mmCIF file of C-alpha atoms in Angstrom:
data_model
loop_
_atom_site.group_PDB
_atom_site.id
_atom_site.type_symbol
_atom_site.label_atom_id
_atom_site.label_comp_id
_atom_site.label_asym_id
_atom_site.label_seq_id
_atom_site.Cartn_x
_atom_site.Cartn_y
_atom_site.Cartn_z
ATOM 1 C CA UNK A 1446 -31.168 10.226 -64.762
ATOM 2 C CA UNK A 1447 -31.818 11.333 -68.108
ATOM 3 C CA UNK A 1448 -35.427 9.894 -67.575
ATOM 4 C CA UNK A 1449 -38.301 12.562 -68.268
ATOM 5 C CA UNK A 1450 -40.712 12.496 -65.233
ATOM 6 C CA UNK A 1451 -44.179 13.814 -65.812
ATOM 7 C CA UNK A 1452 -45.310 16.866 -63.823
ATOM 8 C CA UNK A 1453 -46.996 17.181 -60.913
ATOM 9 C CA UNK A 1454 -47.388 14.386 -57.796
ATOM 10 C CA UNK A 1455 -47.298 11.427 -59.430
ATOM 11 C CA UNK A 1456 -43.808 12.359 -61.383
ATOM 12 C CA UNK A 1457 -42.021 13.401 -58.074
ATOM 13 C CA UNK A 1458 -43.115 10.088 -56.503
ATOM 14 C CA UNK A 1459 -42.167 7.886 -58.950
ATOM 15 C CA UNK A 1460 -38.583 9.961 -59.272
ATOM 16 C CA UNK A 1461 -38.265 9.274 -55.417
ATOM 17 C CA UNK A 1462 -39.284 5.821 -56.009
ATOM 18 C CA UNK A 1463 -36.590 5.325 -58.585
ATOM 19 C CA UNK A 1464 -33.683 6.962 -56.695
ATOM 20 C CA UNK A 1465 -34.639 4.810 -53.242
ATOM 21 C CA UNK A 1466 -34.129 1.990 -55.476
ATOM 22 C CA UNK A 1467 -30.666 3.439 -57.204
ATOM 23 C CA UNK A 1468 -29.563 3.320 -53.127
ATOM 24 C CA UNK A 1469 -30.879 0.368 -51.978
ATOM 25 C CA UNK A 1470 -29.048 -1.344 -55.258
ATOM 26 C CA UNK A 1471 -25.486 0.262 -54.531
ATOM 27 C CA UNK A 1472 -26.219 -0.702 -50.768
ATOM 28 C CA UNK A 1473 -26.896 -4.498 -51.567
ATOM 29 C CA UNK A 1474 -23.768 -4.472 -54.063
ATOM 30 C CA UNK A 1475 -21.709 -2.995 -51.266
ATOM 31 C CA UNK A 1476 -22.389 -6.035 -49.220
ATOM 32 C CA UNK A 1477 -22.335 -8.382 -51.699
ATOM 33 C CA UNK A 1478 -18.674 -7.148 -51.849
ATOM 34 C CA UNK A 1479 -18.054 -7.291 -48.180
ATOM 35 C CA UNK A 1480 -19.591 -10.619 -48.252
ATOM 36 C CA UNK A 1481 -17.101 -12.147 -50.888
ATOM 37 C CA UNK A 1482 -14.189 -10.548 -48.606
ATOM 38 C CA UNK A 1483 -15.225 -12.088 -45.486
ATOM 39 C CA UNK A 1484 -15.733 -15.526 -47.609
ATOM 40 C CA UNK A 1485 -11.752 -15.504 -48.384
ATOM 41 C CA UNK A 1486 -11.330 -14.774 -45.203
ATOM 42 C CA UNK A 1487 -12.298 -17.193 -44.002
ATOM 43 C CA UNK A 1488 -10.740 -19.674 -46.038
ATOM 44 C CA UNK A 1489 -7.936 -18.044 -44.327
ATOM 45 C CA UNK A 1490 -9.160 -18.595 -40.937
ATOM 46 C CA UNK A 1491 -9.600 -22.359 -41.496
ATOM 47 C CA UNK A 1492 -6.273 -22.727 -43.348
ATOM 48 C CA UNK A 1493 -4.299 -21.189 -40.190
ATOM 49 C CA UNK A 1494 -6.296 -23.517 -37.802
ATOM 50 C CA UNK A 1495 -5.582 -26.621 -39.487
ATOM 51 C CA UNK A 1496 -1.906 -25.460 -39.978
ATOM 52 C CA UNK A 1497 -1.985 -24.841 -35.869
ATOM 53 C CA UNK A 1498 -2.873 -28.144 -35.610
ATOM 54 C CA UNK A 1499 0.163 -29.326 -37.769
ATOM 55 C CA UNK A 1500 2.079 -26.915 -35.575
ATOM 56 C CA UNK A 1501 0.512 -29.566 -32.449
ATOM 57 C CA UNK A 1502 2.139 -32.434 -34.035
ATOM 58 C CA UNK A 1503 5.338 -31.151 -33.693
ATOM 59 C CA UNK A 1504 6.810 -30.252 -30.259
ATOM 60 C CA UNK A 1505 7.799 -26.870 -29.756
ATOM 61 C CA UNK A 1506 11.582 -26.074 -28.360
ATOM 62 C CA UNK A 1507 13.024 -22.900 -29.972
ATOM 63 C CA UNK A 1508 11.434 -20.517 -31.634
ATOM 64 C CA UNK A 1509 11.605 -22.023 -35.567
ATOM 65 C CA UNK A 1510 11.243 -19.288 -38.356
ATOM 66 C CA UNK A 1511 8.177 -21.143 -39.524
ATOM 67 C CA UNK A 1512 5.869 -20.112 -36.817
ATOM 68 C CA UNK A 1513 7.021 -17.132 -36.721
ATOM 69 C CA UNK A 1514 6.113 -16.301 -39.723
ATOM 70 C CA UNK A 1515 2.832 -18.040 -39.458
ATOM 71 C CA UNK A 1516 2.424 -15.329 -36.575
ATOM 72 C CA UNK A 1517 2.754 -12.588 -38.716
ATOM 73 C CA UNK A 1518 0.127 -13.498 -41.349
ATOM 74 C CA UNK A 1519 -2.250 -14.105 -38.377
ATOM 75 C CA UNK A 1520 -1.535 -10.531 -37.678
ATOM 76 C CA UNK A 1521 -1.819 -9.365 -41.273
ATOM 77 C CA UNK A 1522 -5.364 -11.075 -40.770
ATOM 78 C CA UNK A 1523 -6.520 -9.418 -38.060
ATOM 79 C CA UNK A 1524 -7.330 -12.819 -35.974
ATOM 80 C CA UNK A 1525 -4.668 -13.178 -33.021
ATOM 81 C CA UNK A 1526 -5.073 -16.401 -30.970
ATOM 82 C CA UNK A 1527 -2.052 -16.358 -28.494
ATOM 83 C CA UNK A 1528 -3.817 -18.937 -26.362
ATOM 84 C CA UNK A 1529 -2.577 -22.043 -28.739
ATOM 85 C CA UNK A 1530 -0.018 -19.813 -30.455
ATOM 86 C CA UNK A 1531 2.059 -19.213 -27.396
ATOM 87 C CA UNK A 1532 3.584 -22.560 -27.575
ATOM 88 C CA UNK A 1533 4.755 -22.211 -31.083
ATOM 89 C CA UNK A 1534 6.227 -18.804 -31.470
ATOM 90 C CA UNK A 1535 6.656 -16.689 -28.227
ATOM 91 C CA UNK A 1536 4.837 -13.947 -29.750
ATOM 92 C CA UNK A 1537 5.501 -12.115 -33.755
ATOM 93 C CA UNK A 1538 8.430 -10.512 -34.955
ATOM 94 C CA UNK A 1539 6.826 -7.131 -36.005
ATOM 95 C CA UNK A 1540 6.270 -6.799 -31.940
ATOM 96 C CA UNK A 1541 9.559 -8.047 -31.290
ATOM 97 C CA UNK A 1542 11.001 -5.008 -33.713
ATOM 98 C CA UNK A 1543 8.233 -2.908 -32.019
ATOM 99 C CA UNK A 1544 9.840 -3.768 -28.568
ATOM 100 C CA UNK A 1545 13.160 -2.880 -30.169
ATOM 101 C CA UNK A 1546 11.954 0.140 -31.612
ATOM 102 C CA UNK A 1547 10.101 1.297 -28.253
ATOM 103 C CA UNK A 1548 13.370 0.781 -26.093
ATOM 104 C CA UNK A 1549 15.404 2.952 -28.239
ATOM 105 C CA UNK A 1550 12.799 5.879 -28.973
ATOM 106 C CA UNK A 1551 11.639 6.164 -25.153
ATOM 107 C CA UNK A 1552 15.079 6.127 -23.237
ATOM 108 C CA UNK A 1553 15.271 9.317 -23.353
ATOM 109 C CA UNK A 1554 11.453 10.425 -21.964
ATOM 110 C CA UNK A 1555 11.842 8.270 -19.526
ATOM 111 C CA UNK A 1556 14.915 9.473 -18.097
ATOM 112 C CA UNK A 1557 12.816 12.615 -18.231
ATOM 113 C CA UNK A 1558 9.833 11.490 -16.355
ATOM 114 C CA UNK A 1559 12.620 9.890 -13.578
ATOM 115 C CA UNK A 1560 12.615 6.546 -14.742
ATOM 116 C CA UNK A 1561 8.733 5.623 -14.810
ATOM 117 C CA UNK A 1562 5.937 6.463 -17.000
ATOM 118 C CA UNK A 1563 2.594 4.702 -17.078
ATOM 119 C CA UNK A 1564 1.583 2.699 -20.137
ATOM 120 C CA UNK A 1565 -1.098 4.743 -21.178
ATOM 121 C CA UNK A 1566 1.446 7.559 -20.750
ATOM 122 C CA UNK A 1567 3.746 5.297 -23.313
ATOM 123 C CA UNK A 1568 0.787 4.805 -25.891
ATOM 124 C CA UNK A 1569 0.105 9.001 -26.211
ATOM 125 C CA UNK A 1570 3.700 9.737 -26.768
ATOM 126 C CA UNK A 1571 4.181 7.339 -29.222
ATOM 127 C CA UNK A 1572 0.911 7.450 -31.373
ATOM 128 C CA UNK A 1573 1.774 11.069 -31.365
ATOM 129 C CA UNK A 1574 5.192 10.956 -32.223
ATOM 130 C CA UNK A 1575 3.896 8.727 -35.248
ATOM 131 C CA UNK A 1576 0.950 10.573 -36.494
ATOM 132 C CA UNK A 1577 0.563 8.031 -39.106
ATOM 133 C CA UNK A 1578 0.593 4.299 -38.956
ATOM 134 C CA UNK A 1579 -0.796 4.553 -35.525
ATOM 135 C CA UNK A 1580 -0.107 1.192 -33.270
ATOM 136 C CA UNK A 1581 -3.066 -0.601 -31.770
ATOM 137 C CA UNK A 1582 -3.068 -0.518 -27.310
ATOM 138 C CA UNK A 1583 -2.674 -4.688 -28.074
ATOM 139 C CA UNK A 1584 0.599 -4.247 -30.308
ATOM 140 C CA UNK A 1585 2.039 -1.876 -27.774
ATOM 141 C CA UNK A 1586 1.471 -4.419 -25.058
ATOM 142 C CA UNK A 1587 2.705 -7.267 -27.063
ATOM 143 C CA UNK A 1588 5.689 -5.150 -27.793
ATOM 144 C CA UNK A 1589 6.542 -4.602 -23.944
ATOM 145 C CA UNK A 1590 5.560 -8.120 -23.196
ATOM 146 C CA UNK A 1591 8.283 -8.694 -24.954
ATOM 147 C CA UNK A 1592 11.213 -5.745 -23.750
ATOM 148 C CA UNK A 1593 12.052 -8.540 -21.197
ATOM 149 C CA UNK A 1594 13.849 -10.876 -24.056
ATOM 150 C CA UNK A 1595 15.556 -7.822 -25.527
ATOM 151 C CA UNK A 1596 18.638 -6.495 -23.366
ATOM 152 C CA UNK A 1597 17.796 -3.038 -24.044
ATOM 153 C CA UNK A 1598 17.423 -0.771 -20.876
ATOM 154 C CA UNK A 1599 13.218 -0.371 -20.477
ATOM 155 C CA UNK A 1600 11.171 -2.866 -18.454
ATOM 156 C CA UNK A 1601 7.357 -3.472 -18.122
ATOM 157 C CA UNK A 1602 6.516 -3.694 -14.834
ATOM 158 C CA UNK A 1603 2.885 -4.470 -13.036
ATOM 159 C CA UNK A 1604 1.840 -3.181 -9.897
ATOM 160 C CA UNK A 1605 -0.616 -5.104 -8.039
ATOM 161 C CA UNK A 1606 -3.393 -2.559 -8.712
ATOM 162 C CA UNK A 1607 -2.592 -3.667 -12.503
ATOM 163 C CA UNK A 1608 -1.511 -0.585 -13.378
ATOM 164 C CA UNK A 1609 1.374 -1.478 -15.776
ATOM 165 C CA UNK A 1610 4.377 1.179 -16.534
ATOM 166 C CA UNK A 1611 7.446 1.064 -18.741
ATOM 167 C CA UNK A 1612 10.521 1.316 -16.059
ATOM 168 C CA UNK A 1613 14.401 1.839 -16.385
ATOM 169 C CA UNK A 1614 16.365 -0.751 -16.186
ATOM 170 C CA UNK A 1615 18.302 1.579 -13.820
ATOM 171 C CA UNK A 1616 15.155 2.443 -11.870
ATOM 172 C CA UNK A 1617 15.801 1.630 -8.016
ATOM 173 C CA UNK A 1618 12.334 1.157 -6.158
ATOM 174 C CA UNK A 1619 13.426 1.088 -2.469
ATOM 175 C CA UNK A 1620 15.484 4.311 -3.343
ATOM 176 C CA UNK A 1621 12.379 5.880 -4.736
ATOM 177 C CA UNK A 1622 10.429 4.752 -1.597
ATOM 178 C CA UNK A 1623 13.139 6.153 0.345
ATOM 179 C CA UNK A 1624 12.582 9.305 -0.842
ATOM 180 C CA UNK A 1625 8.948 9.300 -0.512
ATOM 181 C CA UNK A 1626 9.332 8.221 3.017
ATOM 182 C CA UNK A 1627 11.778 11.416 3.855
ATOM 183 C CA UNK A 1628 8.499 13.192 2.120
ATOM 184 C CA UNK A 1629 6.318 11.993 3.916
ATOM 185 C CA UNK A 1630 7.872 12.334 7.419
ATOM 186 C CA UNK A 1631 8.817 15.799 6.701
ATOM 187 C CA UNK A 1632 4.734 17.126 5.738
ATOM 188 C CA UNK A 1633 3.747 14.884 8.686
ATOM 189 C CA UNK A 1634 1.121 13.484 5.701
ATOM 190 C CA UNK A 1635 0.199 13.203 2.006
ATOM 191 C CA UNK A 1636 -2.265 12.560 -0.351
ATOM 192 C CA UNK A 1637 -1.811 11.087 -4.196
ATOM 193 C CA UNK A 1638 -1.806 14.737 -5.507
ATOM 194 C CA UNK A 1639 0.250 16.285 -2.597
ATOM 195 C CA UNK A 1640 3.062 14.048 -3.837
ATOM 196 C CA UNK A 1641 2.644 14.428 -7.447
ATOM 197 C CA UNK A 1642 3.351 18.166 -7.112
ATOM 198 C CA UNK A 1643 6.205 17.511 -5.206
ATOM 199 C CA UNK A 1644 7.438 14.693 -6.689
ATOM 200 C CA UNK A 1645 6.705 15.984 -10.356
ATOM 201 C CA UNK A 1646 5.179 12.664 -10.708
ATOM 202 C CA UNK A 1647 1.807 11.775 -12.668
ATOM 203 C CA UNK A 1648 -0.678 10.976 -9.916
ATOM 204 C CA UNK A 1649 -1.181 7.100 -10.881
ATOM 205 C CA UNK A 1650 2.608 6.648 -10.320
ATOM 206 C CA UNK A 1651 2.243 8.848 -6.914
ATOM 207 C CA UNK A 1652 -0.374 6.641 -5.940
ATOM 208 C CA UNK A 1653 1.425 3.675 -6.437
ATOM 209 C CA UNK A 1654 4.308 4.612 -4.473
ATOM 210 C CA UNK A 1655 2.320 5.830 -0.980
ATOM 211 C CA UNK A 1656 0.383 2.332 -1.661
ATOM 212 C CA UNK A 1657 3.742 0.804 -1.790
ATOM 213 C CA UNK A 1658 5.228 2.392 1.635
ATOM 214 C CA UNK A 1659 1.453 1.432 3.040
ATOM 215 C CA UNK A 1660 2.447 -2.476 1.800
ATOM 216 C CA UNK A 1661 5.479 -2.084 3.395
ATOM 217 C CA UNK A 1662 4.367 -1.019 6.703
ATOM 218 C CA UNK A 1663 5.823 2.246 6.384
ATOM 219 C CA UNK A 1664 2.954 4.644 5.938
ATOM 220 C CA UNK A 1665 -0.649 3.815 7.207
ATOM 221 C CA UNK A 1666 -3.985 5.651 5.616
ATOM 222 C CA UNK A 1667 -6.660 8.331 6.605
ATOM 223 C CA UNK A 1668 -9.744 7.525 4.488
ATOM 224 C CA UNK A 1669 -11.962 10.700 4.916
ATOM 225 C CA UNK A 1670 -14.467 12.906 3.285
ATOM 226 C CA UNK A 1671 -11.383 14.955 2.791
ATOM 227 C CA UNK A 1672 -9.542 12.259 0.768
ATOM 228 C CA UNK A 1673 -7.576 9.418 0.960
ATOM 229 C CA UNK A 1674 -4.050 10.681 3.354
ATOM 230 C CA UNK A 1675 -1.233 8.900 4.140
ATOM 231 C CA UNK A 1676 0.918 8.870 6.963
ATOM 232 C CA UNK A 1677 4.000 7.912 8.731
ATOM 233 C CA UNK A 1678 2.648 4.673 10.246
ATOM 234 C CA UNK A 1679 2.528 5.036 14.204
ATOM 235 C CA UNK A 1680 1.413 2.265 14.051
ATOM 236 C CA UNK A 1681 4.341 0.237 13.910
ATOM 237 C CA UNK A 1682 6.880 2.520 14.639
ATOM 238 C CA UNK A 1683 5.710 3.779 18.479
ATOM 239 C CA UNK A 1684 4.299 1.333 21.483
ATOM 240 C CA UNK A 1685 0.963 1.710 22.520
ATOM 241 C CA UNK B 526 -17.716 15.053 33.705
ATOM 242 C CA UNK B 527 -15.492 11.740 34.805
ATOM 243 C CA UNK B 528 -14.331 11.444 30.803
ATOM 244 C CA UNK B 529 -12.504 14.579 31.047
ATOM 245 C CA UNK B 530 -10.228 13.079 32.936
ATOM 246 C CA UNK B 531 -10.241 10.021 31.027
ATOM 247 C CA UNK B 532 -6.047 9.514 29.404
ATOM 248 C CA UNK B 533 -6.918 9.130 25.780
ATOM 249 C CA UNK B 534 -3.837 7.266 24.265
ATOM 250 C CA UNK B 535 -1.610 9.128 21.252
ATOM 251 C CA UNK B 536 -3.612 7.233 18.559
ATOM 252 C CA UNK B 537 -6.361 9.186 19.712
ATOM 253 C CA UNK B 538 -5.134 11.933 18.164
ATOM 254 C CA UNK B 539 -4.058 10.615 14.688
ATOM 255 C CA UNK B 540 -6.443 10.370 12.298
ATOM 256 C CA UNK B 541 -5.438 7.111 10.736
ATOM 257 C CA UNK B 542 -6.421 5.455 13.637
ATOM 258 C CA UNK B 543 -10.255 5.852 12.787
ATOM 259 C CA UNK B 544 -9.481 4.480 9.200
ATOM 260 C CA UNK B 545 -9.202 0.456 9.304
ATOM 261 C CA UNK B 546 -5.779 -0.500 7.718
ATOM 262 C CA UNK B 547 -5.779 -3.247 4.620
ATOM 263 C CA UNK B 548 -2.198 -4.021 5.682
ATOM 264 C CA UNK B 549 -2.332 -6.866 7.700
ATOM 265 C CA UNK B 550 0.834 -5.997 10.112
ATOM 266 C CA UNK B 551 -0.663 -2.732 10.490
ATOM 267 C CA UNK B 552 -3.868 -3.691 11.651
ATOM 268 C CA UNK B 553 -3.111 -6.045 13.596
ATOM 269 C CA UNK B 554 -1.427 -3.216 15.854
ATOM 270 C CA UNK B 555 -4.358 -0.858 15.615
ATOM 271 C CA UNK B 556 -6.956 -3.659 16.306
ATOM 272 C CA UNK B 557 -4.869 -4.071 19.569
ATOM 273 C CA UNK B 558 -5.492 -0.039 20.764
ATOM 274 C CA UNK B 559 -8.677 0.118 19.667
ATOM 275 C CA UNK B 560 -9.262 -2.992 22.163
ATOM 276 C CA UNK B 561 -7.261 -1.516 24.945
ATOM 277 C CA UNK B 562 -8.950 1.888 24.174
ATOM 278 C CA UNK B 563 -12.416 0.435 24.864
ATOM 279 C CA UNK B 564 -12.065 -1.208 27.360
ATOM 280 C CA UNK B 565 -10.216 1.187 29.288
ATOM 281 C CA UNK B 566 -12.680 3.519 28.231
ATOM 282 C CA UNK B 567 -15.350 1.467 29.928
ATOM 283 C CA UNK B 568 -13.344 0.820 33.010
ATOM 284 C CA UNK B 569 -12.731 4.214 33.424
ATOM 285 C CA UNK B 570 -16.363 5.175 32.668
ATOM 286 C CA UNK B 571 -18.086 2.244 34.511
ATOM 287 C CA UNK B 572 -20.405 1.794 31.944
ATOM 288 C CA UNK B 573 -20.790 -2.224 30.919
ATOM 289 C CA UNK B 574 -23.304 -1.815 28.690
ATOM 290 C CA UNK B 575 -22.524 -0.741 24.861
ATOM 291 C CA UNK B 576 -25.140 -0.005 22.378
ATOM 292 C CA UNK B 577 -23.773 -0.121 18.855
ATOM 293 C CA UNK B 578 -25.830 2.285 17.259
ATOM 294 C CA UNK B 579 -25.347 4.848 20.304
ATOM 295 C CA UNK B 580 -21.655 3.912 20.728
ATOM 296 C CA UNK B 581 -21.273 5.477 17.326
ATOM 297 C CA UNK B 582 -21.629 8.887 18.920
ATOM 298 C CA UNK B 583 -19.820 8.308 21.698
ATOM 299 C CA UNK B 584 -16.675 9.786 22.631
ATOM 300 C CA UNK B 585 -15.028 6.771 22.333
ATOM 301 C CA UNK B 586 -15.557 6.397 18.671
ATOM 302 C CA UNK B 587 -16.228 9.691 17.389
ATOM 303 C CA UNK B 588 -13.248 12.454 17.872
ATOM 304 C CA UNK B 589 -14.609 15.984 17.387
ATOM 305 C CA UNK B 590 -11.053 17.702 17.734
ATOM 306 C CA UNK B 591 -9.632 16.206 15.006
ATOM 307 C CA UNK B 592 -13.145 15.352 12.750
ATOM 308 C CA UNK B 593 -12.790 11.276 12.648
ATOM 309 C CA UNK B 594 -15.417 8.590 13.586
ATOM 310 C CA UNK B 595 -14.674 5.074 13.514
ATOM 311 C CA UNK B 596 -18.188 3.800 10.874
ATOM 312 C CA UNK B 597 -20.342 1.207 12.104
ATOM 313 C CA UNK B 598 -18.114 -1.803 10.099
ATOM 314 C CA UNK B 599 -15.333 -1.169 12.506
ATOM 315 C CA UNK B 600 -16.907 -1.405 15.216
ATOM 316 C CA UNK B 601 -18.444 -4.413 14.587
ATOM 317 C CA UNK B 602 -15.008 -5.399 13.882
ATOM 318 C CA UNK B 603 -13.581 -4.867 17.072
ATOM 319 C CA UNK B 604 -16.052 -5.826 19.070
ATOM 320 C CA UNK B 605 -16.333 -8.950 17.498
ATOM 321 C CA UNK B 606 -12.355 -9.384 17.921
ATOM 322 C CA UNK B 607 -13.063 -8.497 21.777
ATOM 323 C CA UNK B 608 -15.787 -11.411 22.065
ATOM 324 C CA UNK B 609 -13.409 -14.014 20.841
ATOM 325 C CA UNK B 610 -11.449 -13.200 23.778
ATOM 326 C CA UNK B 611 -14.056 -13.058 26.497
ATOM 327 C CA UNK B 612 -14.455 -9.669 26.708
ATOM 328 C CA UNK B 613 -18.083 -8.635 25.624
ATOM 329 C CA UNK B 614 -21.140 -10.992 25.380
ATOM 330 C CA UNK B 615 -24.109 -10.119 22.778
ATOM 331 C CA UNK B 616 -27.129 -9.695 24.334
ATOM 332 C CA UNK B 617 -29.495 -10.060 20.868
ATOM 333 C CA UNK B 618 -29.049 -11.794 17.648
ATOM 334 C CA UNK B 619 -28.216 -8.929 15.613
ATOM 335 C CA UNK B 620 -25.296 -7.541 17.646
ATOM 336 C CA UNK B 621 -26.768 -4.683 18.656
ATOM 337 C CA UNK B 622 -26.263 -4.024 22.437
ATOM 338 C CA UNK B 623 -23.749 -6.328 24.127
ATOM 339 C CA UNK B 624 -22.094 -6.044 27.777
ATOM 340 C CA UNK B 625 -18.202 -4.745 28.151
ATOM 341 C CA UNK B 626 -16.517 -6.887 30.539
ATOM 342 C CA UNK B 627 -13.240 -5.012 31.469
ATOM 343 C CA UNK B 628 -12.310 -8.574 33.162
ATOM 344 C CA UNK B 629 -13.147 -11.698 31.617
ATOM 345 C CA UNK B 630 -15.409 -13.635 33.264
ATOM 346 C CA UNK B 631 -12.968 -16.204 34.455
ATOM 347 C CA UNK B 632 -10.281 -13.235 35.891
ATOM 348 C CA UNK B 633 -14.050 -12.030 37.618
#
């Protein structure tokens, strides 16, 4: 700027010239900076490989403050390796306080929901509740990997469809299915949604539960155009 | 028409029947009607030839009153169950038309 341009074509070319080069300059310095970052970086990388391989050496029996620490700056750096980590350091202390944090702050919500919500259920009420320094999907399921080492009163727990939800430690399956069951025999049959309504469930967790009484041979399914029904099974229950 | 009179049995009727059950307890038990059905069926009917893709329409597979067919998997299904136990013979390579034998050969 500052720079007189001469009139007419030849000026407005050359000013266009100049100012592609202004951008392409700040553009290569940006890199250049990025570079430099992802050089010490690295340095950090390699450092916390060879001190895993220190960590090798020595056996692992309880958790020693050392690698747990060396978790946490693997965290700070954005790498996580649990694979050869998860034999020095059963996971990092920020999700172990996470885990604590979770158990406290969701008692009450799930005692709400009746004792189950799903995970993804979990992640919206607590990224909203936060607002700012959001947590990452991966740090809240590190966090309830690890609710099973606390003695606080939440669970994870997997269904076989891999659909994972935070239970009550209070939370009574067979009574749920129980109750499902006196559901179902009283409509005659039921799909996902049917139940949900009913059951004031969310529809993942009422689909779990009629898959559940189908595992256990107490309702049998009506795959349709219609949808996907369950019923009492007949199947079992009355002689041909 | 003889199938009027023809006894269908309660599963008949319920529509889970025409939907083949993952659990394994389960289907074990419907497996079992659907045998009985059919070959009852064909007893009743005297027919002792089956044609898969014309059995599909049949009757036998295909309730109107209630809106349920049986697809063309389970059929293949059960009729494969019923030739491990003597029941039907194939009559071509790509299980298409087979013979019903309400008594196995042997009880014949």
């Amino acid at each position: 700027k500052g720079k007189q341009y001469r009139a007419g074509i030849v000026g407005i070319e050359r000013q266009i010239r100049d100012r592609n080069e202004a951008t392409g300059e700040t553009i290569s310095e940006a890199f250049e900076d990025l570079k430099n970052l992802m050089k010490m970086a690295k340095e950090m990388v390699n450092l916390s490989k060879s001190v895993s391989q220190k960590l090798r050496e020595k056996q692992s029996d309880i958790t020693e403050d050392e690698t747990i620490q060396f978790k946490s700056y693997l965290l700070s750096l954005g790498i996580n390796d649990p694979v050869t980590k998860s034999e020095y350091g059963s996971g990092s202390t920020f999700h172990f306080e996470l885990a604590r944090q979770l158990s406290e702050t969701l008692f009450k919500p799930l005692k709400e929901a009746g004792g189950i919500l799903s995970l993804t259920e979990v992640y919206c009420r607590v990224n909203r509740a936060r607002g700012v320094e959001l947590i990452s999907p991966e740090d809240l399921l590190n966090a309830c990997l690890m609710l099973d080492k606390l003695t606080g009163p939440v669970k994870l727990y997997k269904f076989d469809s891999g659909v994972m939800v935070l239970r009550l430690k209070s939370y009574d399956a067979v009574r749920e299915a129980c109750k499902v069951k006196e559901i179902l025999q009283e409509k005659g049959s039921l799909t996902a949604d049917e139940l949900s309504v009913i059951t004031k469930a969310t529809l993942v967790i009422a689909k779990e539960r009629l898959l559940f009484l189908e595992k256990e041979g107490i309702a049998c399914r009506d795959d349709s155009i219609e949808g996907l029904r369950f019923y009492p099974n007949r199947f079992l229950t009355e002689a041909a | 028409m003889a199938e009027m009179d023809f006894v269908w049995p309660w599963q008949y009727q319920f529509p889970p029947f025409f939907t083949i059950q993952p659990n394994s307890d389960t289907r074990a038990k419907q497996l079992e009607a659907w045998k009985t059905l059919l070959l009852d069926f064909h007893k009743f009917n005297k027919i002792y030839l089956l044609d898969v893709t014309e059995a599909q329409a049949s009757p036998l597979f295909s309730n109107k009153s209630i809106d349920r067919k049986l697809n063309l998997e389970a059929i293949s299904l059960i009729l494969d169950e019923l030739q491990k136990q003597g029941n039907v013979e194939w009559l071509d390579k790509q299980k298409q038309r087979c013979y019903v034998y309400w008594r196995t050969l042997e009880e014949w």
